[in-house]
PDB file of C-alpha atoms in Angstrom:
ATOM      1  CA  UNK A   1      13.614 -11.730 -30.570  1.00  0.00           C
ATOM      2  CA  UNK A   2      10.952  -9.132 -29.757  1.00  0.00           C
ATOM      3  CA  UNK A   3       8.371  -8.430 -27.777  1.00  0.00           C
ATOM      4  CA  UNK A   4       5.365  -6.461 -28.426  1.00  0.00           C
ATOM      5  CA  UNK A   5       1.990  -5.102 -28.154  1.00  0.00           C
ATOM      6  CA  UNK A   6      -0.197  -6.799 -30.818  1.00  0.00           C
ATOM      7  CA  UNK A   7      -1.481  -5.462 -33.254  1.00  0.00           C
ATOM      8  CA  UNK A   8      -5.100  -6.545 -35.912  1.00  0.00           C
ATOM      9  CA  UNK A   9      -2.191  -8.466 -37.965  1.00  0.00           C
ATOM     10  CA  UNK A  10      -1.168 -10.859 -35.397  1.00  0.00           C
ATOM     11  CA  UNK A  11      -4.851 -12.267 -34.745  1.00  0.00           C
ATOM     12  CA  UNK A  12      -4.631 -15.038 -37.374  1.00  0.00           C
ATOM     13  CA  UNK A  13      -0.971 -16.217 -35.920  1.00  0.00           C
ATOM     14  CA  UNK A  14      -2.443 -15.879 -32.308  1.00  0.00           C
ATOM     15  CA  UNK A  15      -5.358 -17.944 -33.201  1.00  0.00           C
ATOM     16  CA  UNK A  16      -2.971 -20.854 -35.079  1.00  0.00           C
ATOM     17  CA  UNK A  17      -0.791 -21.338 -31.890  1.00  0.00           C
ATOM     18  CA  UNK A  18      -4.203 -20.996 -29.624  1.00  0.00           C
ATOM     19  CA  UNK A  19      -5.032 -23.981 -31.507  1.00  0.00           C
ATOM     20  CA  UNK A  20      -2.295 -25.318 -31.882  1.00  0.00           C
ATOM     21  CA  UNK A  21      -1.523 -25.112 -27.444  1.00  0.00           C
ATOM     22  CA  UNK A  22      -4.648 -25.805 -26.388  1.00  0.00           C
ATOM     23  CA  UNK A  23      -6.531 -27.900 -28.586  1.00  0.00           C
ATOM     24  CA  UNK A  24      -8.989 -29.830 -26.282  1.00  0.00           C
ATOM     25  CA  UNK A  25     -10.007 -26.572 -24.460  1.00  0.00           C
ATOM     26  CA  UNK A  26     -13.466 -24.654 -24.286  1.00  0.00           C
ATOM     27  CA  UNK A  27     -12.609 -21.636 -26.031  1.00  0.00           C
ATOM     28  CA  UNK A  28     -11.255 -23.702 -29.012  1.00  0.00           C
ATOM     29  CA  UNK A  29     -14.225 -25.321 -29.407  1.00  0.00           C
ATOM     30  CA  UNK A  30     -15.749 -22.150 -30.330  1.00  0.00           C
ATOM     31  CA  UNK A  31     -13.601 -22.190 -33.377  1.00  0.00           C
ATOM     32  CA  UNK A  32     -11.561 -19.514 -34.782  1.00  0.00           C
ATOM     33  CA  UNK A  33     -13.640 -16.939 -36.190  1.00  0.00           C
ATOM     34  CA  UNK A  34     -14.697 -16.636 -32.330  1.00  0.00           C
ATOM     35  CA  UNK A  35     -11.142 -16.842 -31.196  1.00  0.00           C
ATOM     36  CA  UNK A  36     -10.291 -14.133 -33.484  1.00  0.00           C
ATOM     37  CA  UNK A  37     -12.876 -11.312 -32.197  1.00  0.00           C
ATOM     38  CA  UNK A  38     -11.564 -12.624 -28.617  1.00  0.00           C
ATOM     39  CA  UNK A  39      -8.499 -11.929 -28.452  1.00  0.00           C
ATOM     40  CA  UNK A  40      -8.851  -8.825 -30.573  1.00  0.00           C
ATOM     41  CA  UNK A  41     -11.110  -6.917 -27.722  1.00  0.00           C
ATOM     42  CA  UNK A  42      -7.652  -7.321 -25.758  1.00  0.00           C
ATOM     43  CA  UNK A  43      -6.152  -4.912 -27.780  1.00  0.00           C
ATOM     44  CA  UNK A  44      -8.489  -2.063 -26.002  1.00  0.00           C
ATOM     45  CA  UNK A  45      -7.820  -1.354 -22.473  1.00  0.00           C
ATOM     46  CA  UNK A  46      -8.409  -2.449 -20.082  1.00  0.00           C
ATOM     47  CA  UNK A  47      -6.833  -5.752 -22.238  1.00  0.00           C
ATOM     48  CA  UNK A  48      -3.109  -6.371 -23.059  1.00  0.00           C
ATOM     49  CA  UNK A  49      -2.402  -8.441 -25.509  1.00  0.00           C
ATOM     50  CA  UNK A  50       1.508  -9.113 -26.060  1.00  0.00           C
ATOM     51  CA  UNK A  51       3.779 -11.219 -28.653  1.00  0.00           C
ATOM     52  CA  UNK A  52       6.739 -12.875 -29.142  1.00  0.00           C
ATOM     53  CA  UNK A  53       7.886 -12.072 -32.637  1.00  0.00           C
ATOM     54  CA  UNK A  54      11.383 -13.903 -33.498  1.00  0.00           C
ATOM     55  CA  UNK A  55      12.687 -14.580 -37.100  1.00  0.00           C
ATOM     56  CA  UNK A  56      10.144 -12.259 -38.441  1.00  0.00           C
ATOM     57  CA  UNK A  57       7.103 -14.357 -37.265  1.00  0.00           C
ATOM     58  CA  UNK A  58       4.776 -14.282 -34.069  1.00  0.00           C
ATOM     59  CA  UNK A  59       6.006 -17.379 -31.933  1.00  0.00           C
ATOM     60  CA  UNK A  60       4.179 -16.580 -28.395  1.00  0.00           C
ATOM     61  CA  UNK A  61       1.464 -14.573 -27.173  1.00  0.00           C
ATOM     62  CA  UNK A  62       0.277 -13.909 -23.653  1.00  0.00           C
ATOM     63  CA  UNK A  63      -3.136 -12.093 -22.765  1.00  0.00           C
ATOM     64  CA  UNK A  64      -4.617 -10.902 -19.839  1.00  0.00           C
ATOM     65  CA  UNK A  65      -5.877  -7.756 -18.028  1.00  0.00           C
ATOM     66  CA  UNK A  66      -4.646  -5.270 -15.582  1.00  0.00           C
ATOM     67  CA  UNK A  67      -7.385  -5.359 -13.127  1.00  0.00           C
ATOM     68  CA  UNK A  68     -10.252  -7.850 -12.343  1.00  0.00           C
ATOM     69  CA  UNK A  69     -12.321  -5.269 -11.621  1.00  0.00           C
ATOM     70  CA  UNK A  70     -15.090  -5.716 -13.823  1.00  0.00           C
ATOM     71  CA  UNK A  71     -12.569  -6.980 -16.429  1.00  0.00           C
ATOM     72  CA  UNK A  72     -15.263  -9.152 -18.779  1.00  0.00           C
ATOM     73  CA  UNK A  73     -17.999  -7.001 -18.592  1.00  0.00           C
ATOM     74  CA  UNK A  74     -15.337  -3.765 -19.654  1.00  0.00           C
ATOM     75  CA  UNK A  75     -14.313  -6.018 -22.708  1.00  0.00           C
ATOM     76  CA  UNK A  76     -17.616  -7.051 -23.377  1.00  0.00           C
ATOM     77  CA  UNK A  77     -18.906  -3.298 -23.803  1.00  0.00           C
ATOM     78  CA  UNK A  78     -15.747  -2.538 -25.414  1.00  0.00           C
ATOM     79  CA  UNK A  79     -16.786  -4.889 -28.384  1.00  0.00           C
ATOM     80  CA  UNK A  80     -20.447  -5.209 -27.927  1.00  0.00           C
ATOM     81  CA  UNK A  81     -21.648  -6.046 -31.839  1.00  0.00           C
ATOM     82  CA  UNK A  82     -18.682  -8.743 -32.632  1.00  0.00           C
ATOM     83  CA  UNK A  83     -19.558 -10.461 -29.072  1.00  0.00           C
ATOM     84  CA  UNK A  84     -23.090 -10.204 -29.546  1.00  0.00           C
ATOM     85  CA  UNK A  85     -23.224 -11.033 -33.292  1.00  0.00           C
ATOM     86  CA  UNK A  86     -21.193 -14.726 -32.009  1.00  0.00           C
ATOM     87  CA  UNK A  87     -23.542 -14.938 -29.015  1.00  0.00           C
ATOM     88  CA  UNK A  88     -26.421 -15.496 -31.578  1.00  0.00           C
ATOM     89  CA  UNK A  89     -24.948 -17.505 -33.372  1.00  0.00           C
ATOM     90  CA  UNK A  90     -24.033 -19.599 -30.409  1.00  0.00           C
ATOM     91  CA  UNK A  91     -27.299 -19.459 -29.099  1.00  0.00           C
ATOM     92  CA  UNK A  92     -28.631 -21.572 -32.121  1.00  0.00           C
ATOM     93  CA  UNK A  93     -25.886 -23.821 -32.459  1.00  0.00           C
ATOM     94  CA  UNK A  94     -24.700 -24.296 -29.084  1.00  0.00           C
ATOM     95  CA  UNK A  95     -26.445 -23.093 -26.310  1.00  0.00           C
ATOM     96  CA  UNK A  96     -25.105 -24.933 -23.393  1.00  0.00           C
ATOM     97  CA  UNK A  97     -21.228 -22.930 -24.801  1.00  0.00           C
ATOM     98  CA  UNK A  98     -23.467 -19.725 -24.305  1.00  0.00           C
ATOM     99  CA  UNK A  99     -24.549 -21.014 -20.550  1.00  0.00           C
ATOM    100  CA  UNK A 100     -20.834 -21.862 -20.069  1.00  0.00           C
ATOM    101  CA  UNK A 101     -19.501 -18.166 -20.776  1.00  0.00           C
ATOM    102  CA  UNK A 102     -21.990 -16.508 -19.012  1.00  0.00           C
ATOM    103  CA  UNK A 103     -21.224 -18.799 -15.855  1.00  0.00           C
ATOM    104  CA  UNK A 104     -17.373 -18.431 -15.989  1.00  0.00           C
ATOM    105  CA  UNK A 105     -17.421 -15.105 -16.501  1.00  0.00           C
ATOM    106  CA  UNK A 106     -19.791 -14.044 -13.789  1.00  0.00           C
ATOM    107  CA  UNK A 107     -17.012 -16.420 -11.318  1.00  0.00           C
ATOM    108  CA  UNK A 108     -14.817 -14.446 -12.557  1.00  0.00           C
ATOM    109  CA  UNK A 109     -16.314 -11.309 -11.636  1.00  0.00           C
ATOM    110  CA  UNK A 110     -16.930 -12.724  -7.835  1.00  0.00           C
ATOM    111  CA  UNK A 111     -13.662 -12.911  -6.611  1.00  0.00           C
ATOM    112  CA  UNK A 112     -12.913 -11.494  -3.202  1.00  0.00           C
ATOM    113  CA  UNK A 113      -9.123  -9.918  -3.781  1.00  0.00           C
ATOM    114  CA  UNK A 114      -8.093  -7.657  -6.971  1.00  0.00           C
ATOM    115  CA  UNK A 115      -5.439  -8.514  -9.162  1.00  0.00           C
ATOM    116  CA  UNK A 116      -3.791  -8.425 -12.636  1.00  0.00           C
ATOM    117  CA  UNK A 117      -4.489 -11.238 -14.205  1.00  0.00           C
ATOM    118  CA  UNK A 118      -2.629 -13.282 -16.886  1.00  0.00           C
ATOM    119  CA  UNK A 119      -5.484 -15.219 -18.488  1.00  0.00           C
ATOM    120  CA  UNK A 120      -3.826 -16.957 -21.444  1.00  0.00           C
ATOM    121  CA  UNK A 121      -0.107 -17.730 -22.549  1.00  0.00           C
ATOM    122  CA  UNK A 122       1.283 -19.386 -25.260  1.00  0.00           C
ATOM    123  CA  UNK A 123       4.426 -20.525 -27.202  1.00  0.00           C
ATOM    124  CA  UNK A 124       4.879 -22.952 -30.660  1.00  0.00           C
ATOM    125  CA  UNK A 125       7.028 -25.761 -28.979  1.00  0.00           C
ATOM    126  CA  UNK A 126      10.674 -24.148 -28.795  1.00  0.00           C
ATOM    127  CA  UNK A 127      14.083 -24.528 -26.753  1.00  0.00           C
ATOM    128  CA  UNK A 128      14.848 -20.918 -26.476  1.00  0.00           C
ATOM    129  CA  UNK A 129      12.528 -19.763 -23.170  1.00  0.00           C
ATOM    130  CA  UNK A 130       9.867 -18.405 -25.198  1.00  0.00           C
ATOM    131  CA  UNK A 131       7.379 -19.035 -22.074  1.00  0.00           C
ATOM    132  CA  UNK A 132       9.483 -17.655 -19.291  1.00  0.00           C
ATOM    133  CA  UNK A 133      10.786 -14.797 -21.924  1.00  0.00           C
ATOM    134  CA  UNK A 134       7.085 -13.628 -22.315  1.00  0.00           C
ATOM    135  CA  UNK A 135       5.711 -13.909 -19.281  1.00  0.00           C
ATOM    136  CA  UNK A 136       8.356 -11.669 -17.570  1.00  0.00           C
ATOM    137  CA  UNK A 137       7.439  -9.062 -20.082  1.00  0.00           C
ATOM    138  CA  UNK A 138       3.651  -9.412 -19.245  1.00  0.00           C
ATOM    139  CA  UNK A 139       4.475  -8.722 -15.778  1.00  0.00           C
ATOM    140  CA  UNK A 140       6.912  -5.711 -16.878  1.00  0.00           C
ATOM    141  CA  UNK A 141       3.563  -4.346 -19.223  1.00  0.00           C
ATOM    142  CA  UNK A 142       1.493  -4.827 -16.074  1.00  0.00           C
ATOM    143  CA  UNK A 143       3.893  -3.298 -13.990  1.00  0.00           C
ATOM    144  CA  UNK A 144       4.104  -0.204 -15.918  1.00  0.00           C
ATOM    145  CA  UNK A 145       0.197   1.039 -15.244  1.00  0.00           C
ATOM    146  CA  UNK A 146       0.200  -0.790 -12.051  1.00  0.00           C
ATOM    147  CA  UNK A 147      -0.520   2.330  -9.507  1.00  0.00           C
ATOM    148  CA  UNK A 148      -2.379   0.085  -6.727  1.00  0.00           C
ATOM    149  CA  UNK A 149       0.886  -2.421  -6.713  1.00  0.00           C
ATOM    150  CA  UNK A 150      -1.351  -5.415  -7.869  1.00  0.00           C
ATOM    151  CA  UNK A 151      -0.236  -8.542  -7.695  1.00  0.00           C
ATOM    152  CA  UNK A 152      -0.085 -10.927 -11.488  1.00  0.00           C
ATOM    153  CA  UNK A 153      -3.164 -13.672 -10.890  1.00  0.00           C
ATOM    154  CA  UNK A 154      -3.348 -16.703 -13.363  1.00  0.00           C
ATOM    155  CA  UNK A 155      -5.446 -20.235 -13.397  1.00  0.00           C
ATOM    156  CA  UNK A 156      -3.660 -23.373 -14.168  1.00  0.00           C
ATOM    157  CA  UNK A 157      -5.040 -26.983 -14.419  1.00  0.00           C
ATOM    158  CA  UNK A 158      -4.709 -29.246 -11.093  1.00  0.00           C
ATOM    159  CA  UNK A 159      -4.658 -32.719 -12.836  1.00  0.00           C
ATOM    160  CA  UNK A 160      -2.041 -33.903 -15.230  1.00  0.00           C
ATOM    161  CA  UNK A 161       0.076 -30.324 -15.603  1.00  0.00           C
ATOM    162  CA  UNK A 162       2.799 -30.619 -13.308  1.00  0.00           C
ATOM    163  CA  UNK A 163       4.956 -28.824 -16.120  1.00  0.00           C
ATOM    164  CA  UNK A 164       2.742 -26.050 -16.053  1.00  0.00           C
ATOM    165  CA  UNK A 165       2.900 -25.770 -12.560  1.00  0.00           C
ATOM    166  CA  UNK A 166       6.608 -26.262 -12.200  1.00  0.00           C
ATOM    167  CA  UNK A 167       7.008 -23.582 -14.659  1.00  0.00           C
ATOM    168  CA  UNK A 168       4.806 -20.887 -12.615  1.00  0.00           C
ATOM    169  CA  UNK A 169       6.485 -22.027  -9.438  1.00  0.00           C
ATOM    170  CA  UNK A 170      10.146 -21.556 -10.917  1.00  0.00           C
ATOM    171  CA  UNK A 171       8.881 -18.204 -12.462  1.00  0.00           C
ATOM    172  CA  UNK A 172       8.530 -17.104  -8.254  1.00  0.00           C
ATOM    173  CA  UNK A 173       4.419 -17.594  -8.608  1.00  0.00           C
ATOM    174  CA  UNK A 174       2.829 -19.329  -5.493  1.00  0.00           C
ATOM    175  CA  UNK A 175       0.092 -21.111  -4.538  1.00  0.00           C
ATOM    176  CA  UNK A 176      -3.003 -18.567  -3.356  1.00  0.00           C
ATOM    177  CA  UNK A 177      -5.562 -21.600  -3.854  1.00  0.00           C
ATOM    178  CA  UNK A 178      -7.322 -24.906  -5.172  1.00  0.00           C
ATOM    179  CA  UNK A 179     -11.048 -24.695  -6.674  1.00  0.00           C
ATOM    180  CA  UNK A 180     -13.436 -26.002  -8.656  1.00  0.00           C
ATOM    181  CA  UNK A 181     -14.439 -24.137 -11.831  1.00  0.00           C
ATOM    182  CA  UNK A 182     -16.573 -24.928 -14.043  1.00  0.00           C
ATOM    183  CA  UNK A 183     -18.279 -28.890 -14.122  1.00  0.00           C
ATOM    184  CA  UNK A 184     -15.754 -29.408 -11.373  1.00  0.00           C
ATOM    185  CA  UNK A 185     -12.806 -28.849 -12.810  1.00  0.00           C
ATOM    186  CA  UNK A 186     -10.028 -28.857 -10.368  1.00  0.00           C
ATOM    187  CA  UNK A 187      -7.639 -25.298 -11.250  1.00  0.00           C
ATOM    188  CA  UNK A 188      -4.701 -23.708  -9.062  1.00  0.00           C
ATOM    189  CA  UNK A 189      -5.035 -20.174  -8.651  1.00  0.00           C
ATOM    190  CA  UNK A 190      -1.332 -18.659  -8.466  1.00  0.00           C
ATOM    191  CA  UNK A 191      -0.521 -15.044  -7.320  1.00  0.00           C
ATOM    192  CA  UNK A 192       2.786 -13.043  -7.849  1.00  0.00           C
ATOM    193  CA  UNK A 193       3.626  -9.495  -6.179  1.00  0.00           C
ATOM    194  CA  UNK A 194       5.076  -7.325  -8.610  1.00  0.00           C
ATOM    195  CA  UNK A 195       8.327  -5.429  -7.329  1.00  0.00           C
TER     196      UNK A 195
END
């Protein structure tokens, strides 16, 4: 078992178990050409983009960013034409997705504290610890470049995920808050201090 940065020939395999995890999501519904130029700006800092690779194949992936700081509008700029080229094409076929992104990531960029922040983590349905296995090396990646000592932030559904949440809690990640995101969606924000 290994974990890595990604690389351009992991997209197609991080896209599959994106789909595969989190099939009634938002992003997914964007389909996967979009998920594809996503998770690709994460390979430019500020980005990381990380996988689990065991038995020769990509099993896991985690993304997220080191600071908040401005985080969406740095990986915006960072890959301006392949955003804006799928914003167009958005904007004629689904508009309200368009209003959506803009609204989430403007939250996003309001929050009060600064953190690291894992934003998405994933694993094809195992019994070896893939999860915990890759989210302890996210938090080693962030700790490496992590000169203001931020804490790890991450979002997590409030309704009907109490293995989610379990699994953040037993990984030493507490409770900073409840809110509402977007259309009232109920999310727990939980915070880790790196050591």
């Amino acid at each position: 078992m290994v974990i890595r940065k990604a690389e351009v020939k992991d997209l197609n395999q991080i896209v599959a178990i994106h789909f595969e995890r989190f099939s009634g999501f938002f992003l997914t519904s964007l389909g996967r050409d979009f998920l594809k130029t996503f998770y690709k700006a994460y390979l430019k800092n500020p980005g990381v983009l990380l996988v689990l690779e065991d038995e020769g194949e990509v099993k896991g992936f985690a993304a997220g960013s080191r600071d908040n700081r401005g985080f969406f509008k740095k990986l915006l700029k960072n890959n301006l034409i392949s955003f804006a080229l799928f914003g167009l094409k958005i904007l004629f076929t689904n508009p309200k997705a368009l209003k959506r992104m803009s609204s989430n990531a403007g939250k996003s960029e309001k929050n009060n504290f600064i953190f690291a922040e894992l934003l998405s983590i994933a694993t094809l349905k195992n019994k070896k610890g893939y999860g915990k296995i890759l989210l302890q090396e996210f938090e080693k990646e962030i700790a490496r470049e992590n000169k203001e000592n931020l804490p790890v932030s991450l979002t997590t559904d409030f309704d009907n995920n109490d293995k989610a949440v379990q699994f953040y809690k037993d990984c030493e990640y507490q409770v900073q808050e409840i809110f509402e995101s977007y259309q009232g969606r109920k999310m727990y924000r939980f915070i880790k201090k790196l050591n």
